[in-house]
Structures are given as structure tokens and as C-alpha cells.
């Protein structure tokens, strides 16, 4: 594969053609925050470009570009730290928080939540935008996986893990706009789908939208109703380092 020369934050480097700006920056130890992007073992990439947390400025282009799914090109001059890029990323996180429950201290993912970590990194201390909040029904039907869609940021990592890694394809995006959710077809509860309860979706979820059931009573109940519940040990994380 041929090499291209790009400049990132005044640093000239050579990277393989077809490399994303994010990967090129990483190779030069330049940090760009991400949220929806992930690399999985086995070479599976997930770059929906949906969150816009990774935007950068490219010389000669009017719009900011998501670095995770914009490929480098010969002579490209990129600025990852311009005021415009930093302000846009911050606004994206503030908007995500504006439709996110404010119960971090009670959340299963507290201190392990990527949205929480990003907000802390960016020094966000208060809710800038306030408005209508999502109020989707929670899905506690399964003995091993709980779904709290109010905490979903629509990164679709679970869709990729379920479809491309586990090849079960239980989860997909449905509806439009503010009503978009990640759900089994026809809004079925997890227990009524062909989910194998492998836990891959839980392991890649950046927030508390998908969590592992942590309730011994529920597990015992399920063990006594095997016809209704399926219990499979949660699989190890599939995310690459
Ligand atoms: Fe690039 Fe989400 S990480 S758009």
C-alpha cells in the first residue's frame, strides 16, 4: 500500500493510504476524543460517525470532519485542537447530556461511563441545555441483560457487536429523530428474542444503557423458570485495546 504525507498539528508524518485521520493522529501520539468509534478483535471496525465527538478541522474544507471515518489524503493539513473543533466537541457532549438521566451516582456504570469521563475531561460541570428528555420504557425482561434506553447515546456499538461479532442481529436502530431507539424488532423485550445473552452488547456499551443484571433474586427466579429465561455467563469484553 502506498504512503501519503499529512500534517497534523504542525507535525508532518507518513501514513498508509486508507488510514483514518484518527488512526494517523494516534500513530503520532495525538489524542482525539471518541465516543461511537471502536475497534474490535478480528479486525471488525465500527465507525458510524454518529456522535461527532471526534471532529477536526481540515485546511481548505468548510465543515469540520469526523476523524474516525475520514481518510487521510496526500498533503492534508489537519488541526485537531482548533478552537472551533474543541468548541464543537464540547457542544456535542453538552447536547448528549441534555437528554441523559442525571443519576450518575446511582448508575451501574458510574466511574466506568465513557460519556461521564468525556464530560469530566472537558470540564463540563453543569447542564447547559435543558429541554424534553427521553422517557422510554426499561426492559428488565431478561435474567442477564437490562436495557435502559434513556441512557442510550445511539452509538450503535451494540448493533455491531450483536450483528457482526455474535452474528445474532437482535438489536438495530428503529424509529426516527428524537424517537430513535436501539431495540429488538417490533419492540420485543429481550427475553422474547433469539438473544443468546452472550453479553457482547453490554461489554461495548459506553454508558449505562445496557448493563449486566446484578440481582441474585432475579437470577434464582430465572433458574427456576428456565423455560422463560436463558442464563449464559457474560462473555469477556470483545473490544481491542
Ligand atoms: Fe467519530 Fe463518533 S467517534 S463520530
mmCIF file of C-alpha atoms and ligand atoms in Angstrom:
data_model
loop_
_atom_site.group_PDB
_atom_site.id
_atom_site.type_symbol
_atom_site.label_atom_id
_atom_site.label_comp_id
_atom_site.label_asym_id
_atom_site.label_seq_id
_atom_site.Cartn_x
_atom_site.Cartn_y
_atom_site.Cartn_z
ATOM 1 C CA UNK A 1 0.000 0.000 0.000
ATOM 2 C CA UNK A 2 1.335 3.470 -0.804
ATOM 3 C CA UNK A 3 2.164 6.107 1.763
ATOM 4 C CA UNK A 4 0.731 9.608 1.973
ATOM 5 C CA UNK A 5 2.185 12.610 3.761
ATOM 6 C CA UNK A 6 -0.083 14.580 6.062
ATOM 7 C CA UNK A 7 0.410 17.314 8.628
ATOM 8 C CA UNK A 8 -1.385 17.025 11.946
ATOM 9 C CA UNK A 9 -0.978 19.899 14.412
ATOM 10 C CA UNK A 10 2.156 21.067 12.530
ATOM 11 C CA UNK A 11 3.632 17.557 12.736
ATOM 12 C CA UNK A 12 4.471 16.003 9.358
ATOM 13 C CA UNK A 13 4.001 12.268 9.124
ATOM 14 C CA UNK A 14 3.694 9.480 6.617
ATOM 15 C CA UNK A 15 0.852 7.000 6.923
ATOM 16 C CA UNK A 16 -0.622 4.331 4.708
ATOM 17 C CA UNK A 17 -3.267 5.394 2.256
ATOM 18 C CA UNK A 18 -6.710 4.467 3.581
ATOM 19 C CA UNK A 19 -5.814 5.278 7.192
ATOM 20 C CA UNK A 20 -8.369 7.341 9.086
ATOM 21 C CA UNK A 21 -7.317 10.707 10.493
ATOM 22 C CA UNK A 22 -7.991 9.269 13.954
ATOM 23 C CA UNK A 23 -5.569 6.373 13.427
ATOM 24 C CA UNK A 24 -2.985 8.672 11.840
ATOM 25 C CA UNK A 25 -3.186 11.001 14.838
ATOM 26 C CA UNK A 26 -2.899 8.044 17.196
ATOM 27 C CA UNK A 27 0.269 6.911 15.446
ATOM 28 C CA UNK A 28 1.757 10.335 16.224
ATOM 29 C CA UNK A 29 0.560 10.220 19.846
ATOM 30 C CA UNK A 30 -2.035 12.897 19.204
ATOM 31 C CA UNK A 31 -5.198 12.335 21.216
ATOM 32 C CA UNK A 32 -8.635 12.894 19.685
ATOM 33 C CA UNK A 33 -11.646 12.030 21.874
ATOM 34 C CA UNK A 34 -14.137 9.469 20.536
ATOM 35 C CA UNK A 35 -17.421 8.011 21.653
ATOM 36 C CA UNK A 36 -19.175 5.962 18.987
ATOM 37 C CA UNK A 37 -15.971 4.615 17.387
ATOM 38 C CA UNK A 38 -14.488 1.289 18.473
ATOM 39 C CA UNK A 39 -12.078 -1.340 17.183
ATOM 40 C CA UNK A 40 -12.912 -4.948 17.816
ATOM 41 C CA UNK A 41 -10.734 -8.021 17.818
ATOM 42 C CA UNK A 42 -10.783 -9.772 14.478
ATOM 43 C CA UNK A 43 -10.397 -6.521 12.544
ATOM 44 C CA UNK A 44 -14.054 -5.516 12.889
ATOM 45 C CA UNK A 45 -14.296 -1.745 12.811
ATOM 46 C CA UNK A 46 -17.193 0.346 13.961
ATOM 47 C CA UNK A 47 -17.125 3.845 12.504
ATOM 48 C CA UNK A 48 -20.686 5.082 12.112
ATOM 49 C CA UNK A 49 -19.548 8.685 12.532
ATOM 50 C CA UNK A 50 -22.688 9.275 14.553
ATOM 51 C CA UNK A 51 -21.514 11.082 17.679
ATOM 52 C CA UNK A 52 -19.298 13.795 16.136
ATOM 53 C CA UNK A 53 -17.138 13.916 19.258
ATOM 54 C CA UNK A 54 -14.002 13.339 17.169
ATOM 55 C CA UNK A 55 -14.354 16.257 14.738
ATOM 56 C CA UNK A 56 -11.231 18.013 13.454
ATOM 57 C CA UNK A 57 -10.530 20.937 11.156
ATOM 58 C CA UNK A 58 -9.041 20.243 7.726
ATOM 59 C CA UNK A 59 -7.403 23.101 5.852
ATOM 60 C CA UNK A 60 -9.427 24.111 2.789
ATOM 61 C CA UNK A 61 -12.642 22.426 3.955
ATOM 62 C CA UNK A 62 -15.558 24.457 5.199
ATOM 63 C CA UNK A 63 -17.048 21.826 7.508
ATOM 64 C CA UNK A 64 -15.449 20.013 10.389
ATOM 65 C CA UNK A 65 -14.865 16.328 9.668
ATOM 66 C CA UNK A 66 -15.273 13.273 11.899
ATOM 67 C CA UNK A 67 -11.712 11.956 12.216
ATOM 68 C CA UNK A 68 -12.826 8.364 12.810
ATOM 69 C CA UNK A 69 -14.276 7.891 9.344
ATOM 70 C CA UNK A 70 -12.455 10.497 7.267
ATOM 71 C CA UNK A 71 -9.473 9.033 5.462
ATOM 72 C CA UNK A 72 -6.177 10.853 5.058
ATOM 73 C CA UNK A 73 -5.208 12.247 1.649
ATOM 74 C CA UNK A 74 -1.872 13.379 0.267
ATOM 75 C CA UNK A 75 -0.922 16.840 1.556
ATOM 76 C CA UNK A 76 -3.820 17.076 4.009
ATOM 77 C CA UNK A 77 -3.278 19.643 6.777
ATOM 78 C CA UNK A 78 -5.268 18.806 9.908
ATOM 79 C CA UNK A 79 -5.777 20.700 13.128
ATOM 80 C CA UNK A 80 -7.201 18.622 15.961
ATOM 81 C CA UNK A 81 -7.019 21.366 18.561
ATOM 82 C CA UNK A 82 -8.520 24.429 16.897
ATOM 83 C CA UNK A 83 -10.969 26.458 18.992
ATOM 84 C CA UNK A 84 -13.717 25.555 16.520
ATOM 85 C CA UNK A 85 -13.097 21.810 16.816
ATOM 86 C CA UNK A 86 -12.843 21.885 20.609
ATOM 87 C CA UNK A 87 -15.994 24.013 20.955
ATOM 88 C CA UNK A 88 -17.954 21.714 18.627
ATOM 89 C CA UNK A 89 -16.915 18.605 20.548
ATOM 90 C CA UNK A 90 -17.914 20.206 23.803
ATOM 91 C CA UNK A 91 -21.297 21.218 22.402
ATOM 92 C CA UNK A 92 -21.884 17.645 21.210
ATOM 93 C CA UNK A 93 -21.223 16.290 24.698
ATOM 94 C CA UNK A 94 -23.389 19.005 26.283
ATOM 95 C CA UNK A 95 -26.244 18.097 23.937
ATOM 96 C CA UNK A 96 -25.878 14.383 24.725
ATOM 97 C CA UNK A 97 -26.012 15.226 28.423
ATOM 98 C CA UNK A 98 -29.135 17.328 27.895
ATOM 99 C CA UNK A 99 -31.032 14.097 27.135
ATOM 100 C CA UNK A 100 -29.323 11.867 29.676
ATOM 101 C CA UNK A 101 -30.640 10.966 33.148
ATOM 102 C CA UNK A 102 -28.817 12.818 35.923
ATOM 103 C CA UNK A 103 -28.435 9.796 38.173
ATOM 104 C CA UNK A 104 -24.728 9.062 37.785
ATOM 105 C CA UNK A 105 -24.271 8.287 41.476
ATOM 106 C CA UNK A 106 -26.905 5.552 41.275
ATOM 107 C CA UNK A 107 -25.915 4.261 37.857
ATOM 108 C CA UNK A 108 -24.348 0.838 37.418
ATOM 109 C CA UNK A 109 -21.755 2.419 35.113
ATOM 110 C CA UNK A 110 -20.734 5.230 37.491
ATOM 111 C CA UNK A 111 -16.968 5.778 37.115
ATOM 112 C CA UNK A 112 -16.896 3.424 34.109
ATOM 113 C CA UNK A 113 -19.080 5.508 31.808
ATOM 114 C CA UNK A 114 -17.360 6.945 28.730
ATOM 115 C CA UNK A 115 -19.801 9.853 28.492
ATOM 116 C CA UNK A 116 -19.171 10.740 32.122
ATOM 117 C CA UNK A 117 -15.402 10.527 31.578
ATOM 118 C CA UNK A 118 -15.555 12.737 28.478
ATOM 119 C CA UNK A 119 -17.662 15.347 30.260
ATOM 120 C CA UNK A 120 -15.183 15.370 33.131
ATOM 121 C CA UNK A 121 -12.234 15.661 30.711
ATOM 122 C CA UNK A 122 -13.888 18.620 29.032
ATOM 123 C CA UNK A 123 -14.542 20.311 32.360
ATOM 124 C CA UNK A 124 -18.324 20.233 31.942
ATOM 125 C CA UNK A 125 -19.762 20.941 35.375
ATOM 126 C CA UNK A 126 -23.324 21.979 34.653
ATOM 127 C CA UNK A 127 -26.152 21.280 32.249
ATOM 128 C CA UNK A 128 -26.062 23.973 29.586
ATOM 129 C CA UNK A 129 -29.080 22.810 27.599
ATOM 130 C CA UNK A 130 -32.381 21.816 29.138
ATOM 131 C CA UNK A 131 -35.445 20.507 27.343
ATOM 132 C CA UNK A 132 -37.576 17.459 26.723
ATOM 133 C CA UNK A 133 -35.996 14.255 27.997
ATOM 134 C CA UNK A 134 -36.474 10.756 26.577
ATOM 135 C CA UNK A 135 -38.705 8.520 28.674
ATOM 136 C CA UNK A 136 -38.548 5.073 27.120
ATOM 137 C CA UNK A 137 -39.797 2.003 28.976
ATOM 138 C CA UNK A 138 -36.994 -0.006 30.579
ATOM 139 C CA UNK A 139 -36.526 -3.637 29.613
ATOM 140 C CA UNK A 140 -35.908 -5.833 32.650
ATOM 141 C CA UNK A 141 -37.308 -8.960 30.990
ATOM 142 C CA UNK A 142 -34.007 -10.802 30.663
ATOM 143 C CA UNK A 143 -32.234 -12.557 33.506
ATOM 144 C CA UNK A 144 -28.843 -11.288 32.402
ATOM 145 C CA UNK A 145 -29.151 -8.026 30.433
ATOM 146 C CA UNK A 146 -31.005 -4.867 31.409
ATOM 147 C CA UNK A 147 -31.833 -2.130 28.896
ATOM 148 C CA UNK A 148 -32.311 1.475 29.926
ATOM 149 C CA UNK A 149 -32.854 3.335 26.679
ATOM 150 C CA UNK A 150 -32.899 6.755 28.340
ATOM 151 C CA UNK A 151 -29.138 6.310 28.744
ATOM 152 C CA UNK A 152 -28.535 5.246 25.147
ATOM 153 C CA UNK A 153 -26.465 7.681 23.064
ATOM 154 C CA UNK A 154 -27.190 5.847 19.781
ATOM 155 C CA UNK A 155 -23.557 4.971 19.136
ATOM 156 C CA UNK A 156 -24.749 1.632 17.706
ATOM 157 C CA UNK A 157 -21.775 -0.272 19.103
ATOM 158 C CA UNK A 158 -24.197 -2.892 20.450
ATOM 159 C CA UNK A 159 -25.699 -3.281 16.976
ATOM 160 C CA UNK A 160 -22.247 -4.090 15.551
ATOM 161 C CA UNK A 161 -21.323 -6.410 18.432
ATOM 162 C CA UNK A 162 -24.608 -8.291 18.161
ATOM 163 C CA UNK A 163 -24.652 -8.431 14.359
ATOM 164 C CA UNK A 164 -21.003 -8.714 13.321
ATOM 165 C CA UNK A 165 -19.356 -10.413 16.302
ATOM 166 C CA UNK A 166 -22.124 -12.590 17.670
ATOM 167 C CA UNK A 167 -23.965 -12.746 14.316
ATOM 168 C CA UNK A 168 -27.311 -12.805 16.087
ATOM 169 C CA UNK A 169 -28.535 -9.367 14.971
ATOM 170 C CA UNK A 170 -31.138 -8.892 17.648
ATOM 171 C CA UNK A 171 -30.514 -5.162 18.011
ATOM 172 C CA UNK A 172 -30.979 -2.438 15.426
ATOM 173 C CA UNK A 173 -31.969 1.213 15.215
ATOM 174 C CA UNK A 174 -35.682 1.869 14.846
ATOM 175 C CA UNK A 175 -37.836 4.998 14.569
ATOM 176 C CA UNK A 176 -36.582 8.460 13.639
ATOM 177 C CA UNK A 177 -35.208 11.627 15.215
ATOM 178 C CA UNK A 178 -35.901 12.117 18.921
ATOM 179 C CA UNK A 179 -37.759 8.791 18.981
ATOM 180 C CA UNK A 180 -34.868 6.734 17.602
ATOM 181 C CA UNK A 181 -34.015 3.763 19.803
ATOM 182 C CA UNK A 182 -31.848 0.669 19.595
ATOM 183 C CA UNK A 183 -34.196 -2.225 20.028
ATOM 184 C CA UNK A 184 -35.115 -5.738 19.007
ATOM 185 C CA UNK A 185 -37.557 -5.840 16.097
ATOM 186 C CA UNK A 186 -41.155 -4.848 16.866
ATOM 187 C CA UNK A 187 -40.047 -3.512 20.268
ATOM 188 C CA UNK A 188 -39.958 -7.040 21.696
ATOM 189 C CA UNK A 189 -38.483 -7.448 25.173
ATOM 190 C CA UNK A 190 -35.083 -9.187 25.158
ATOM 191 C CA UNK A 191 -36.484 -12.364 26.646
ATOM 192 C CA UNK A 192 -38.777 -12.839 23.645
ATOM 193 C CA UNK A 193 -35.981 -12.590 21.059
ATOM 194 C CA UNK A 194 -33.328 -15.065 19.923
ATOM 195 C CA UNK A 195 -30.723 -13.226 22.050
ATOM 196 C CA UNK A 196 -28.128 -15.683 23.372
ATOM 197 C CA UNK A 197 -27.343 -13.384 26.318
ATOM 198 C CA UNK A 198 -23.655 -13.515 25.496
ATOM 199 C CA UNK A 199 -23.088 -10.043 26.929
ATOM 200 C CA UNK A 200 -21.134 -8.658 23.938
ATOM 201 C CA UNK A 201 -23.523 -5.695 23.698
ATOM 202 C CA UNK A 202 -23.088 -4.966 27.399
ATOM 203 C CA UNK A 203 -19.307 -5.059 27.139
ATOM 204 C CA UNK A 204 -19.198 -2.442 24.355
ATOM 205 C CA UNK A 205 -21.916 -0.076 25.630
ATOM 206 C CA UNK A 206 -20.209 3.201 26.614
ATOM 207 C CA UNK A 207 -22.938 4.213 29.091
ATOM 208 C CA UNK A 208 -25.425 2.543 31.424
ATOM 209 C CA UNK A 209 -27.890 1.806 28.626
ATOM 210 C CA UNK A 210 -27.015 -1.896 28.627
ATOM 211 C CA UNK A 211 -25.911 -3.461 31.862
ATOM 212 C CA UNK A 212 -25.475 -6.889 33.320
ATOM 213 C CA UNK A 213 -28.141 -7.964 35.788
ATOM 214 C CA UNK A 214 -26.753 -7.735 39.257
ATOM 215 C CA UNK A 215 -29.616 -9.202 41.169
ATOM 216 C CA UNK A 216 -29.271 -12.585 42.803
ATOM 217 C CA UNK A 217 -33.024 -12.919 43.420
ATOM 218 C CA UNK A 218 -33.725 -12.415 39.756
ATOM 219 C CA UNK A 219 -31.104 -14.980 38.752
ATOM 220 C CA UNK A 220 -32.591 -17.541 41.174
ATOM 221 C CA UNK A 221 -36.058 -16.820 39.827
ATOM 222 C CA UNK A 222 -34.753 -17.367 36.340
ATOM 223 C CA UNK A 223 -33.077 -20.635 37.299
ATOM 224 C CA UNK A 224 -36.466 -21.865 38.450
ATOM 225 C CA UNK A 225 -38.122 -20.785 35.213
ATOM 226 C CA UNK A 226 -35.647 -21.984 32.659
ATOM 227 C CA UNK A 227 -38.372 -22.188 30.056
ATOM 228 C CA UNK A 228 -38.739 -18.406 30.241
ATOM 229 C CA UNK A 229 -35.206 -17.205 30.879
ATOM 230 C CA UNK A 230 -31.842 -18.110 29.407
ATOM 231 C CA UNK A 231 -28.759 -17.655 31.529
ATOM 232 C CA UNK A 232 -25.409 -17.643 29.828
ATOM 233 C CA UNK A 233 -22.342 -16.271 31.507
ATOM 234 C CA UNK A 234 -21.438 -12.823 30.228
ATOM 235 C CA UNK A 235 -18.712 -13.147 27.636
ATOM 236 C CA UNK A 236 -15.370 -11.389 28.122
ATOM 237 C CA UNK A 237 -15.014 -7.966 26.551
ATOM 238 C CA UNK A 238 -14.504 -8.109 22.818
ATOM 239 C CA UNK A 239 -13.039 -4.624 22.473
ATOM 240 C CA UNK A 240 -9.495 -4.356 21.256
ATOM 241 C CA UNK A 241 -7.036 -2.345 23.340
HETATM 242 FE FE1 LIG B 1 -16.050 9.777 15.373
HETATM 243 FE FE2 LIG B 1 -18.162 9.299 16.900
HETATM 244 S S1 LIG B 1 -16.093 8.871 17.309
HETATM 245 S S2 LIG B 1 -18.083 10.353 15.021
#
